[in-house]
Amino acid sequence: MHKNRGPIYYGDYLKLDALLGSQEPLSKKYSPECHDETLFIIVHQVYELWFKQILHELYLINKVFSQKVVPDQELASINLKLERVEKIQSLLLDQLLVIETMTPMDFLEFRDLLVPASGFQSLQFRKIEVLMGLSTQNRTAVDRDYFMGRLSENDKKELLDIEDQPSLFVLLEKWLERLPFANVENYSFWSDYQTTINQMLKEDESLIMKNLATLGPKEKEAQLANLEATKQTFATLSNEGEHNKLIEKGQRRLSHKATLHALFILLYRDEPMLQQPFNFLTHLMNIDENFTTWRYRHSIMAQRMLGTKIGTGGSSGHQYLKMAAENNRVYNDLFNLATFLVPKSLLPELPAEVAKKVRFN
Ligand code: HEM
């Protein structure tokens, strides 16, 4: 613990002279000053401060997960940090309500002064995206152009350097692959689980067959096609080759082994040793979802301010932002694992040897 070495003054500690002297409305330079430009600047600056805090947490998490083995006792505090990120995200969402107290006409008073500056150039926002696992290659072509095209050469280089490091997504994948419980001697989680799945699919099939007599030919065909599609989806889980084909097509990202192990955590989440891993996966999904919600809300706010006008950074504005909200999700694979969950009552019992490893006694 550090000891205080002398008196300290509130304003000096927080560097308030620098902080509060950092709002310089451009309109003031060209007079008359637009009243709402101060709000516009402060809201953006507060966002950037919170982005800084989120990055502070993400760097720590990346450091812990970059170790060869992630010590179990560190997972609880990582989960607390991720929960902090979630709370910050709630504030980020609420701040849109503050900026929406500025009317589109008030914004128009100073908007043209900002061209070509744009949120596209928020280096910290981009760093968060990349650290979470949204790199250049995971973006759509149009997004990729905007992503890099609007940044200064220095910022671009800084971002590319971060892209060269493993993202949280990559570290998660490696960590999941190392999970010790799913495959131990004489036990393979998958073969046990497959029996349960086959039984469930069989029951679905007999239910559909029973109902077929009451259906018209088109409905019959649709129900059988649905059943076949469900069977095929499950088959990709047991077949690494099929899984890898989906990765090649860009429909899945997480490796086959990591996917099975993540599923094991979700299914046996009540086992004491799996509770922190389960919380970890849940936080990652929450954070991914919160960013998507923010993107979507920001796109609606942009529509309210601009209608169908283009953005100061040159994109189609609302349309572009809406598309980015849909496309830029990182942890889709974790969400889609819900496809493979079964009722708790159908879960196969863990063999004694495995149960011993995941329980306190
Ligand atoms: C009047 C308020 C705002 C409007 C009308 C607005 C509009 C836009 C538009 C149209 C874009 C697309 C890029 C472009 O063509 O310029 C954009 C991107 C962006 N804006 Fe805003 N924005 C506003 C406030 C904010 C605030 C307060 C933040 C907080 C930091 C923010 C962060 C971003 C980010 C990070 C992007 C890039 C998003 C991406 O590429 O997925 N914006 N904004």
mmCIF file of C-alpha atoms and ligand atoms in Angstrom:
data_model
loop_
_atom_site.group_PDB
_atom_site.id
_atom_site.type_symbol
_atom_site.label_atom_id
_atom_site.label_comp_id
_atom_site.label_asym_id
_atom_site.label_seq_id
_atom_site.Cartn_x
_atom_site.Cartn_y
_atom_site.Cartn_z
ATOM 1 C CA MET A 1 0.000 0.000 0.000
ATOM 2 C CA HIS A 2 1.283 3.498 -0.879
ATOM 3 C CA LYS A 3 1.576 6.153 1.857
ATOM 4 C CA ASN A 4 0.742 9.813 1.138
ATOM 5 C CA ARG A 5 3.937 11.897 1.182
ATOM 6 C CA GLY A 6 2.498 15.384 1.473
ATOM 7 C CA PRO A 7 -0.538 17.659 1.139
ATOM 8 C CA ILE A 8 -2.373 17.450 -2.124
ATOM 9 C CA TYR A 9 -4.890 19.887 -3.608
ATOM 10 C CA TYR A 10 -8.134 18.588 -5.231
ATOM 11 C CA GLY A 11 -7.797 20.598 -8.446
ATOM 12 C CA ASP A 12 -4.104 19.774 -8.866
ATOM 13 C CA TYR A 13 -4.619 16.044 -8.353
ATOM 14 C CA LEU A 14 -7.380 15.944 -10.966
ATOM 15 C CA LYS A 15 -5.575 18.356 -13.304
ATOM 16 C CA LEU A 16 -8.756 20.370 -13.540
ATOM 17 C CA ASP A 17 -7.101 23.401 -15.158
ATOM 18 C CA ALA A 18 -6.136 21.228 -18.144
ATOM 19 C CA LEU A 19 -9.407 19.277 -18.151
ATOM 20 C CA LEU A 20 -11.762 22.251 -17.846
ATOM 21 C CA GLY A 21 -9.652 24.310 -20.228
ATOM 22 C CA SER A 22 -10.126 21.731 -22.986
ATOM 23 C CA GLN A 23 -13.517 22.834 -24.350
ATOM 24 C CA GLU A 24 -12.967 25.211 -27.251
ATOM 25 C CA PRO A 25 -16.061 25.630 -29.443
ATOM 26 C CA LEU A 26 -14.986 26.149 -33.049
ATOM 27 C CA SER A 27 -17.958 28.463 -33.596
ATOM 28 C CA LYS A 28 -16.452 30.925 -31.088
ATOM 29 C CA LYS A 29 -13.524 31.354 -33.457
ATOM 30 C CA TYR A 30 -15.819 32.275 -36.319
ATOM 31 C CA SER A 31 -18.390 34.059 -34.026
ATOM 32 C CA PRO A 32 -21.108 34.089 -32.915
ATOM 33 C CA GLU A 33 -20.536 31.139 -30.593
ATOM 34 C CA CYS A 34 -23.215 28.408 -30.848
ATOM 35 C CA HIS A 35 -24.475 27.664 -27.358
ATOM 36 C CA ASP A 36 -24.948 23.902 -27.896
ATOM 37 C CA GLU A 37 -21.461 23.258 -29.245
ATOM 38 C CA THR A 38 -20.155 23.118 -25.636
ATOM 39 C CA LEU A 39 -22.563 20.252 -24.907
ATOM 40 C CA PHE A 40 -21.446 18.496 -28.111
ATOM 41 C CA ILE A 41 -17.779 18.756 -27.070
ATOM 42 C CA ILE A 42 -18.313 17.757 -23.427
ATOM 43 C CA VAL A 43 -20.416 14.696 -24.307
ATOM 44 C CA HIS A 44 -17.730 13.489 -26.733
ATOM 45 C CA GLN A 45 -14.966 14.138 -24.210
ATOM 46 C CA VAL A 46 -16.798 12.229 -21.465
ATOM 47 C CA TYR A 47 -17.205 9.319 -23.919
ATOM 48 C CA GLU A 48 -13.477 9.378 -24.621
ATOM 49 C CA LEU A 49 -12.704 9.345 -20.883
ATOM 50 C CA TRP A 50 -14.905 6.299 -20.391
ATOM 51 C CA PHE A 51 -13.333 4.661 -23.478
ATOM 52 C CA LYS A 52 -9.991 5.201 -21.748
ATOM 53 C CA GLN A 53 -11.249 3.391 -18.643
ATOM 54 C CA ILE A 54 -12.653 0.511 -20.742
ATOM 55 C CA LEU A 55 -9.280 0.160 -22.474
ATOM 56 C CA HIS A 56 -7.574 0.193 -19.076
ATOM 57 C CA GLU A 57 -9.690 -2.844 -18.100
ATOM 58 C CA LEU A 58 -9.282 -4.628 -21.437
ATOM 59 C CA TYR A 59 -5.474 -4.294 -21.366
ATOM 60 C CA LEU A 60 -5.440 -5.877 -17.914
ATOM 61 C CA ILE A 61 -7.694 -8.748 -19.017
ATOM 62 C CA ASN A 62 -5.558 -9.337 -22.123
ATOM 63 C CA LYS A 63 -2.447 -9.450 -19.937
ATOM 64 C CA VAL A 64 -3.949 -12.045 -17.593
ATOM 65 C CA PHE A 65 -5.219 -14.168 -20.486
ATOM 66 C CA SER A 66 -1.894 -13.941 -22.330
ATOM 67 C CA GLN A 67 -0.288 -16.118 -19.660
ATOM 68 C CA LYS A 68 0.313 -19.758 -20.552
ATOM 69 C CA VAL A 69 -2.117 -20.753 -17.803
ATOM 70 C CA VAL A 70 -4.760 -18.388 -16.441
ATOM 71 C CA PRO A 71 -4.675 -18.856 -12.643
ATOM 72 C CA ASP A 72 -8.173 -19.848 -11.431
ATOM 73 C CA GLN A 73 -8.033 -17.340 -8.594
ATOM 74 C CA GLU A 74 -7.654 -14.446 -11.081
ATOM 75 C CA LEU A 75 -10.880 -15.232 -12.922
ATOM 76 C CA ALA A 76 -13.135 -13.756 -10.218
ATOM 77 C CA SER A 77 -11.399 -10.384 -10.340
ATOM 78 C CA ILE A 78 -11.428 -10.436 -14.167
ATOM 79 C CA ASN A 79 -15.190 -10.938 -13.955
ATOM 80 C CA LEU A 80 -15.457 -7.895 -11.675
ATOM 81 C CA LYS A 81 -13.576 -5.810 -14.232
ATOM 82 C CA LEU A 82 -15.877 -6.989 -17.005
ATOM 83 C CA GLU A 83 -18.868 -6.117 -14.857
ATOM 84 C CA ARG A 84 -17.371 -2.634 -14.488
ATOM 85 C CA VAL A 85 -17.187 -2.345 -18.280
ATOM 86 C CA GLU A 86 -20.888 -3.270 -18.454
ATOM 87 C CA LYS A 87 -21.801 -0.548 -15.934
ATOM 88 C CA ILE A 88 -19.809 2.011 -17.934
ATOM 89 C CA GLN A 89 -21.656 0.920 -21.053
ATOM 90 C CA SER A 90 -24.968 1.714 -19.323
ATOM 91 C CA LEU A 91 -23.700 5.267 -18.820
ATOM 92 C CA LEU A 92 -22.609 5.449 -22.465
ATOM 93 C CA LEU A 93 -26.102 4.503 -23.529
ATOM 94 C CA ASP A 94 -27.728 7.062 -21.226
ATOM 95 C CA GLN A 95 -25.490 9.844 -22.499
ATOM 96 C CA LEU A 96 -27.243 9.682 -25.851
ATOM 97 C CA LEU A 97 -30.292 11.065 -24.038
ATOM 98 C CA VAL A 98 -28.221 14.095 -23.033
ATOM 99 C CA ILE A 99 -27.001 14.831 -26.560
ATOM 100 C CA GLU A 100 -30.555 14.406 -27.858
ATOM 101 C CA THR A 101 -31.569 17.530 -25.878
ATOM 102 C CA MET A 102 -29.787 19.377 -28.726
ATOM 103 C CA THR A 103 -32.209 19.851 -31.636
ATOM 104 C CA PRO A 104 -31.189 19.093 -35.256
ATOM 105 C CA MET A 105 -31.450 22.824 -36.072
ATOM 106 C CA ASP A 106 -29.136 23.749 -33.187
ATOM 107 C CA PHE A 107 -26.686 21.112 -34.451
ATOM 108 C CA LEU A 108 -26.875 22.526 -37.987
ATOM 109 C CA GLU A 109 -25.635 25.879 -36.643
ATOM 110 C CA PHE A 110 -22.118 24.456 -36.253
ATOM 111 C CA ARG A 111 -22.137 21.037 -38.005
ATOM 112 C CA ASP A 112 -20.407 22.210 -41.216
ATOM 113 C CA LEU A 113 -17.455 23.472 -39.200
ATOM 114 C CA LEU A 114 -16.679 19.867 -38.217
ATOM 115 C CA VAL A 115 -16.242 18.361 -41.732
ATOM 116 C CA PRO A 116 -14.386 15.995 -42.332
ATOM 117 C CA ALA A 117 -13.874 15.121 -38.637
ATOM 118 C CA SER A 118 -16.099 12.239 -37.477
ATOM 119 C CA GLY A 119 -16.610 9.500 -34.890
ATOM 120 C CA PHE A 120 -14.833 7.314 -37.496
ATOM 121 C CA GLN A 121 -11.669 8.870 -36.135
ATOM 122 C CA SER A 122 -12.190 7.887 -32.498
ATOM 123 C CA LEU A 123 -8.961 5.945 -32.105
ATOM 124 C CA GLN A 124 -9.981 4.696 -28.680
ATOM 125 C CA PHE A 125 -13.301 3.322 -29.976
ATOM 126 C CA ARG A 126 -11.368 1.484 -32.702
ATOM 127 C CA LYS A 127 -8.880 0.156 -30.146
ATOM 128 C CA ILE A 128 -11.738 -1.239 -28.060
ATOM 129 C CA GLU A 129 -13.174 -2.934 -31.157
ATOM 130 C CA VAL A 130 -9.827 -4.460 -32.101
ATOM 131 C CA LEU A 131 -9.011 -5.588 -28.546
ATOM 132 C CA MET A 132 -12.422 -7.233 -28.252
ATOM 133 C CA GLY A 133 -11.714 -9.124 -31.488
ATOM 134 C CA LEU A 134 -13.112 -7.057 -34.360
ATOM 135 C CA SER A 135 -10.077 -6.742 -36.619
ATOM 136 C CA THR A 136 -9.867 -5.391 -40.172
ATOM 137 C CA GLN A 137 -10.410 -8.823 -41.746
ATOM 138 C CA ASN A 138 -13.648 -9.369 -39.790
ATOM 139 C CA ARG A 139 -15.293 -6.252 -41.256
ATOM 140 C CA THR A 140 -17.383 -5.826 -44.379
ATOM 141 C CA ALA A 141 -15.563 -4.196 -47.320
ATOM 142 C CA VAL A 142 -17.319 -0.827 -46.963
ATOM 143 C CA ASP A 143 -16.692 -0.795 -43.238
ATOM 144 C CA ARG A 144 -13.035 -1.698 -43.779
ATOM 145 C CA ASP A 145 -12.528 1.378 -45.987
ATOM 146 C CA TYR A 146 -14.056 3.720 -43.438
ATOM 147 C CA PHE A 147 -12.351 1.932 -40.562
ATOM 148 C CA MET A 148 -8.832 2.721 -41.727
ATOM 149 C CA GLY A 149 -9.421 5.318 -44.416
ATOM 150 C CA ARG A 150 -10.319 8.207 -42.106
ATOM 151 C CA LEU A 151 -7.450 7.833 -39.622
ATOM 152 C CA SER A 152 -4.153 9.762 -39.617
ATOM 153 C CA GLU A 153 -1.039 7.742 -40.536
ATOM 154 C CA ASN A 154 0.096 7.677 -36.892
ATOM 155 C CA ASP A 155 -3.274 6.458 -35.610
ATOM 156 C CA LYS A 156 -3.428 3.824 -38.360
ATOM 157 C CA LYS A 157 -0.026 2.487 -37.371
ATOM 158 C CA GLU A 158 -0.956 2.380 -33.698
ATOM 159 C CA LEU A 159 -4.101 0.417 -34.513
ATOM 160 C CA LEU A 160 -2.316 -2.025 -36.823
ATOM 161 C CA ASP A 161 0.252 -2.678 -34.079
ATOM 162 C CA ILE A 162 -2.612 -3.617 -31.727
ATOM 163 C CA GLU A 163 -4.100 -5.848 -34.428
ATOM 164 C CA ASP A 164 -0.835 -7.797 -34.460
ATOM 165 C CA GLN A 165 -1.384 -8.751 -30.803
ATOM 166 C CA PRO A 166 -3.876 -11.500 -29.869
ATOM 167 C CA SER A 167 -7.312 -10.019 -29.191
ATOM 168 C CA LEU A 168 -9.522 -11.056 -26.288
ATOM 169 C CA PHE A 169 -11.432 -13.267 -28.746
ATOM 170 C CA VAL A 170 -8.256 -15.140 -29.719
ATOM 171 C CA LEU A 171 -7.167 -15.461 -26.082
ATOM 172 C CA LEU A 172 -10.625 -16.727 -25.140
ATOM 173 C CA GLU A 173 -10.396 -19.360 -27.874
ATOM 174 C CA LYS A 174 -7.014 -20.601 -26.636
ATOM 175 C CA TRP A 175 -8.234 -20.635 -23.029
ATOM 176 C CA LEU A 176 -11.351 -22.610 -23.955
ATOM 177 C CA GLU A 177 -9.279 -25.100 -25.923
ATOM 178 C CA ARG A 178 -7.188 -25.722 -22.801
ATOM 179 C CA LEU A 179 -10.218 -26.430 -20.598
ATOM 180 C CA PRO A 180 -9.287 -29.635 -18.760
ATOM 181 C CA PHE A 181 -12.661 -31.126 -17.803
ATOM 182 C CA ALA A 182 -14.412 -31.887 -21.073
ATOM 183 C CA ASN A 183 -12.037 -34.660 -22.106
ATOM 184 C CA VAL A 184 -10.411 -36.858 -19.487
ATOM 185 C CA GLU A 185 -9.440 -40.489 -19.612
ATOM 186 C CA ASN A 186 -12.427 -42.722 -20.503
ATOM 187 C CA TYR A 187 -14.712 -39.688 -20.855
ATOM 188 C CA SER A 188 -15.492 -37.551 -23.851
ATOM 189 C CA PHE A 189 -18.139 -34.963 -23.151
ATOM 190 C CA TRP A 190 -19.240 -34.949 -26.753
ATOM 191 C CA SER A 191 -20.072 -38.664 -27.145
ATOM 192 C CA ASP A 192 -22.168 -38.615 -23.949
ATOM 193 C CA TYR A 193 -23.935 -35.473 -24.971
ATOM 194 C CA GLN A 194 -24.619 -36.741 -28.472
ATOM 195 C CA THR A 195 -26.746 -39.561 -27.062
ATOM 196 C CA THR A 196 -28.923 -36.950 -25.332
ATOM 197 C CA ILE A 197 -29.165 -34.901 -28.504
ATOM 198 C CA ASN A 198 -30.119 -37.927 -30.614
ATOM 199 C CA GLN A 199 -32.853 -38.778 -28.118
ATOM 200 C CA MET A 200 -34.142 -35.188 -28.191
ATOM 201 C CA LEU A 201 -34.163 -35.076 -31.990
ATOM 202 C CA LYS A 202 -35.968 -38.413 -32.126
ATOM 203 C CA GLU A 203 -38.682 -37.085 -29.814
ATOM 204 C CA ASP A 204 -39.011 -33.954 -31.986
ATOM 205 C CA GLU A 205 -39.326 -36.171 -35.042
ATOM 206 C CA SER A 206 -42.034 -38.395 -33.568
ATOM 207 C CA LEU A 207 -43.961 -35.274 -32.455
ATOM 208 C CA ILE A 208 -43.790 -33.863 -35.978
ATOM 209 C CA MET A 209 -44.796 -37.232 -37.504
ATOM 210 C CA LYS A 210 -47.779 -37.399 -35.176
ATOM 211 C CA ASN A 211 -48.892 -33.929 -36.246
ATOM 212 C CA LEU A 212 -48.293 -34.480 -39.966
ATOM 213 C CA ALA A 213 -51.749 -35.974 -40.511
ATOM 214 C CA THR A 214 -53.330 -32.692 -39.386
ATOM 215 C CA LEU A 215 -51.205 -30.539 -41.715
ATOM 216 C CA GLY A 216 -51.559 -29.516 -45.346
ATOM 217 C CA PRO A 217 -48.831 -30.606 -47.849
ATOM 218 C CA LYS A 218 -46.948 -27.256 -47.727
ATOM 219 C CA GLU A 219 -46.869 -27.159 -43.933
ATOM 220 C CA LYS A 220 -45.782 -30.817 -43.890
ATOM 221 C CA GLU A 221 -42.884 -30.032 -46.203
ATOM 222 C CA ALA A 222 -41.858 -26.995 -44.130
ATOM 223 C CA GLN A 223 -41.883 -28.946 -40.842
ATOM 224 C CA LEU A 224 -39.791 -31.787 -42.295
ATOM 225 C CA ALA A 225 -37.347 -29.304 -43.848
ATOM 226 C CA ASN A 226 -37.016 -27.609 -40.423
ATOM 227 C CA LEU A 227 -36.281 -30.902 -38.768
ATOM 228 C CA GLU A 228 -33.643 -31.725 -41.364
ATOM 229 C CA ALA A 229 -32.012 -28.289 -40.909
ATOM 230 C CA THR A 230 -31.901 -28.783 -37.116
ATOM 231 C CA LYS A 231 -30.281 -32.216 -37.595
ATOM 232 C CA GLN A 232 -27.675 -30.724 -39.914
ATOM 233 C CA THR A 233 -26.895 -27.910 -37.472
ATOM 234 C CA PHE A 234 -26.295 -30.469 -34.739
ATOM 235 C CA ALA A 235 -24.200 -32.558 -37.128
ATOM 236 C CA THR A 236 -21.775 -29.618 -37.606
ATOM 237 C CA LEU A 237 -21.118 -29.755 -33.896
ATOM 238 C CA SER A 238 -20.007 -33.381 -33.946
ATOM 239 C CA ASN A 239 -18.066 -33.066 -37.190
ATOM 240 C CA GLU A 240 -14.959 -30.898 -37.096
ATOM 241 C CA GLY A 241 -14.670 -30.864 -40.898
ATOM 242 C CA GLU A 242 -18.200 -29.472 -41.294
ATOM 243 C CA HIS A 243 -17.514 -26.953 -38.538
ATOM 244 C CA ASN A 244 -14.366 -25.796 -40.324
ATOM 245 C CA LYS A 245 -16.296 -25.384 -43.581
ATOM 246 C CA LEU A 246 -18.595 -22.949 -41.737
ATOM 247 C CA ILE A 247 -15.534 -21.089 -40.464
ATOM 248 C CA GLU A 248 -14.274 -20.793 -44.055
ATOM 249 C CA LYS A 249 -17.647 -19.376 -45.119
ATOM 250 C CA GLY A 250 -17.456 -16.829 -42.278
ATOM 251 C CA GLN A 251 -20.484 -18.336 -40.514
ATOM 252 C CA ARG A 252 -18.501 -19.436 -37.463
ATOM 253 C CA ARG A 253 -15.319 -18.103 -35.911
ATOM 254 C CA LEU A 254 -14.535 -20.090 -32.786
ATOM 255 C CA SER A 255 -12.535 -23.309 -33.324
ATOM 256 C CA HIS A 256 -14.342 -26.640 -33.018
ATOM 257 C CA LYS A 257 -12.612 -27.582 -29.769
ATOM 258 C CA ALA A 258 -13.231 -24.174 -28.190
ATOM 259 C CA THR A 259 -16.894 -24.348 -29.254
ATOM 260 C CA LEU A 260 -17.425 -27.748 -27.595
ATOM 261 C CA HIS A 261 -15.695 -26.620 -24.423
ATOM 262 C CA ALA A 262 -17.742 -23.395 -24.276
ATOM 263 C CA LEU A 263 -20.859 -25.535 -24.635
ATOM 264 C CA PHE A 264 -19.669 -27.756 -21.781
ATOM 265 C CA ILE A 265 -19.302 -24.660 -19.555
ATOM 266 C CA LEU A 266 -22.795 -23.430 -20.463
ATOM 267 C CA LEU A 267 -24.366 -26.827 -19.846
ATOM 268 C CA TYR A 268 -22.626 -27.598 -16.553
ATOM 269 C CA ARG A 269 -22.531 -23.988 -15.319
ATOM 270 C CA ASP A 270 -23.845 -24.958 -11.854
ATOM 271 C CA GLU A 271 -20.768 -27.013 -11.050
ATOM 272 C CA PRO A 272 -18.662 -24.897 -8.656
ATOM 273 C CA MET A 273 -15.486 -24.949 -10.788
ATOM 274 C CA LEU A 274 -17.447 -23.814 -13.836
ATOM 275 C CA GLN A 275 -19.302 -20.893 -12.274
ATOM 276 C CA GLN A 276 -16.547 -18.320 -12.854
ATOM 277 C CA PRO A 277 -15.937 -19.533 -16.454
ATOM 278 C CA PHE A 278 -19.703 -19.328 -17.014
ATOM 279 C CA ASN A 279 -19.777 -15.769 -15.621
ATOM 280 C CA PHE A 280 -16.840 -14.881 -17.858
ATOM 281 C CA LEU A 281 -18.656 -16.060 -21.013
ATOM 282 C CA THR A 282 -21.828 -14.289 -19.858
ATOM 283 C CA HIS A 283 -19.983 -10.981 -19.337
ATOM 284 C CA LEU A 284 -18.440 -11.196 -22.802
ATOM 285 C CA MET A 285 -21.889 -11.710 -24.310
ATOM 286 C CA ASN A 286 -23.316 -8.835 -22.248
ATOM 287 C CA ILE A 287 -20.551 -6.489 -23.380
ATOM 288 C CA ASP A 288 -20.953 -7.503 -27.021
ATOM 289 C CA GLU A 289 -24.712 -7.000 -26.773
ATOM 290 C CA ASN A 290 -24.291 -3.612 -25.059
ATOM 291 C CA PHE A 291 -22.016 -2.371 -27.842
ATOM 292 C CA THR A 292 -24.549 -3.511 -30.437
ATOM 293 C CA THR A 293 -27.323 -1.731 -28.533
ATOM 294 C CA TRP A 294 -25.195 1.431 -28.335
ATOM 295 C CA ARG A 295 -24.426 1.278 -32.070
ATOM 296 C CA TYR A 296 -28.083 0.850 -32.884
ATOM 297 C CA ARG A 297 -29.180 3.668 -30.526
ATOM 298 C CA HIS A 298 -26.440 5.943 -31.928
ATOM 299 C CA SER A 299 -27.704 5.217 -35.462
ATOM 300 C CA ILE A 300 -31.248 6.274 -34.468
ATOM 301 C CA MET A 301 -29.858 9.405 -32.813
ATOM 302 C CA ALA A 302 -27.910 10.172 -36.014
ATOM 303 C CA GLN A 303 -31.157 9.789 -38.004
ATOM 304 C CA ARG A 304 -32.925 12.175 -35.617
ATOM 305 C CA MET A 305 -30.136 14.749 -36.120
ATOM 306 C CA LEU A 306 -29.456 14.271 -39.831
ATOM 307 C CA GLY A 307 -32.473 12.546 -41.417
ATOM 308 C CA THR A 308 -31.072 10.989 -44.598
ATOM 309 C CA LYS A 309 -28.127 13.400 -44.889
ATOM 310 C CA ILE A 310 -24.603 11.948 -45.045
ATOM 311 C CA GLY A 311 -22.273 12.050 -42.025
ATOM 312 C CA THR A 312 -19.397 14.520 -41.594
ATOM 313 C CA GLY A 313 -17.052 11.571 -42.228
ATOM 314 C CA GLY A 314 -18.728 10.921 -45.604
ATOM 315 C CA SER A 315 -20.737 7.759 -44.898
ATOM 316 C CA SER A 316 -24.424 7.385 -45.752
ATOM 317 C CA GLY A 317 -25.097 8.300 -42.094
ATOM 318 C CA HIS A 318 -27.990 6.462 -40.435
ATOM 319 C CA GLN A 319 -28.027 3.644 -43.043
ATOM 320 C CA TYR A 320 -24.322 2.946 -42.635
ATOM 321 C CA LEU A 321 -24.516 2.994 -38.833
ATOM 322 C CA LYS A 322 -27.501 0.628 -38.801
ATOM 323 C CA MET A 323 -25.601 -1.813 -40.997
ATOM 324 C CA ALA A 324 -22.492 -1.565 -38.784
ATOM 325 C CA ALA A 325 -24.635 -2.390 -35.723
ATOM 326 C CA GLU A 326 -25.817 -5.601 -37.395
ATOM 327 C CA ASN A 327 -22.429 -6.665 -38.808
ATOM 328 C CA ASN A 328 -19.952 -5.790 -36.105
ATOM 329 C CA ARG A 329 -20.744 -8.389 -33.483
ATOM 330 C CA VAL A 330 -17.783 -10.327 -32.153
ATOM 331 C CA TYR A 331 -19.129 -13.047 -29.866
ATOM 332 C CA ASN A 332 -21.922 -14.362 -32.117
ATOM 333 C CA ASP A 333 -20.639 -17.914 -31.685
ATOM 334 C CA LEU A 334 -21.278 -17.777 -27.933
ATOM 335 C CA PHE A 335 -24.828 -16.522 -28.507
ATOM 336 C CA ASN A 336 -25.496 -19.237 -31.064
ATOM 337 C CA LEU A 337 -24.537 -21.960 -28.587
ATOM 338 C CA ALA A 338 -28.087 -21.568 -27.235
ATOM 339 C CA THR A 339 -29.072 -23.698 -30.263
ATOM 340 C CA PHE A 340 -27.407 -26.680 -28.613
ATOM 341 C CA LEU A 341 -28.650 -26.311 -25.052
ATOM 342 C CA VAL A 342 -31.017 -28.877 -23.533
ATOM 343 C CA PRO A 343 -33.277 -28.736 -20.461
ATOM 344 C CA LYS A 344 -31.260 -29.238 -17.274
ATOM 345 C CA SER A 345 -33.284 -32.354 -16.506
ATOM 346 C CA LEU A 346 -31.865 -34.064 -19.632
ATOM 347 C CA LEU A 347 -28.201 -33.334 -18.869
ATOM 348 C CA PRO A 348 -26.087 -36.511 -18.744
ATOM 349 C CA GLU A 349 -24.611 -37.198 -15.276
ATOM 350 C CA LEU A 350 -20.917 -36.418 -15.123
ATOM 351 C CA PRO A 351 -18.725 -39.470 -14.463
ATOM 352 C CA ALA A 352 -17.366 -39.577 -10.899
ATOM 353 C CA GLU A 353 -13.822 -38.740 -11.999
ATOM 354 C CA VAL A 354 -14.970 -35.540 -13.743
ATOM 355 C CA ALA A 355 -17.460 -34.635 -11.010
ATOM 356 C CA LYS A 356 -14.598 -34.787 -8.492
ATOM 357 C CA LYS A 357 -12.665 -32.224 -10.529
ATOM 358 C CA VAL A 358 -15.490 -29.694 -10.873
ATOM 359 C CA ARG A 359 -16.918 -29.934 -7.326
ATOM 360 C CA PHE A 360 -15.523 -28.798 -3.975
ATOM 361 C CA ASN A 361 -15.876 -32.253 -2.446
HETATM 362 C C1 HEM B 1 -25.063 15.026 -32.949
HETATM 363 C C2 HEM B 1 -24.528 13.921 -32.542
HETATM 364 C C3 HEM B 1 -23.958 12.875 -33.449
HETATM 365 C C4 HEM B 1 -24.231 12.606 -34.765
HETATM 366 C C5 HEM B 1 -25.224 13.314 -35.672
HETATM 367 C C6 HEM B 1 -23.391 11.503 -35.159
HETATM 368 C C7 HEM B 1 -23.366 10.954 -36.414
HETATM 369 C C8 HEM B 1 -22.495 10.004 -36.848
HETATM 370 C C9 HEM B 1 -22.396 9.490 -38.195
HETATM 371 C C10 HEM B 1 -23.261 9.925 -39.353
HETATM 372 C C11 HEM B 1 -21.402 8.570 -38.218
HETATM 373 C C12 HEM B 1 -20.919 7.773 -39.439
HETATM 374 C C13 HEM B 1 -19.612 8.316 -39.880
HETATM 375 C C14 HEM B 1 -19.732 9.602 -40.655
HETATM 376 O O1 HEM B 1 -20.154 9.562 -41.810
HETATM 377 O O2 HEM B 1 -19.384 10.636 -40.081
HETATM 378 C C15 HEM B 1 -20.895 8.466 -36.882
HETATM 379 C C16 HEM B 1 -19.919 7.587 -36.497
HETATM 380 C C17 HEM B 1 -19.489 7.434 -35.213
HETATM 381 N N1 HEM B 1 -19.846 8.197 -34.137
HETATM 382 FE FE1 HEM B 1 -21.288 9.605 -34.086
HETATM 383 N N2 HEM B 1 -22.668 11.086 -34.094
HETATM 384 C C18 HEM B 1 -22.965 11.902 -33.025
HETATM 385 C C19 HEM B 1 -22.454 11.812 -31.743
HETATM 386 C C20 HEM B 1 -21.549 10.882 -31.340
HETATM 387 C C21 HEM B 1 -21.053 10.748 -29.995
HETATM 388 C C22 HEM B 1 -21.482 11.590 -28.780
HETATM 389 C C23 HEM B 1 -20.143 9.749 -30.003
HETATM 390 C C24 HEM B 1 -19.371 9.289 -28.838
HETATM 391 C C25 HEM B 1 -18.077 9.064 -28.896
HETATM 392 C C26 HEM B 1 -20.063 9.240 -31.353
HETATM 393 C C27 HEM B 1 -19.243 8.217 -31.771
HETATM 394 C C28 HEM B 1 -19.187 7.725 -33.051
HETATM 395 C C29 HEM B 1 -18.354 6.613 -33.436
HETATM 396 C C30 HEM B 1 -17.458 5.774 -32.531
HETATM 397 C C31 HEM B 1 -18.557 6.423 -34.794
HETATM 398 C C32 HEM B 1 -17.951 5.297 -35.678
HETATM 399 C C33 HEM B 1 -18.961 4.162 -35.669
HETATM 400 C C34 HEM B 1 -18.632 3.016 -36.624
HETATM 401 O O3 HEM B 1 -17.887 3.172 -37.591
HETATM 402 O O4 HEM B 1 -19.195 1.922 -36.415
HETATM 403 N N3 HEM B 1 -20.946 9.944 -32.134
HETATM 404 N N4 HEM B 1 -21.568 9.322 -36.062
#
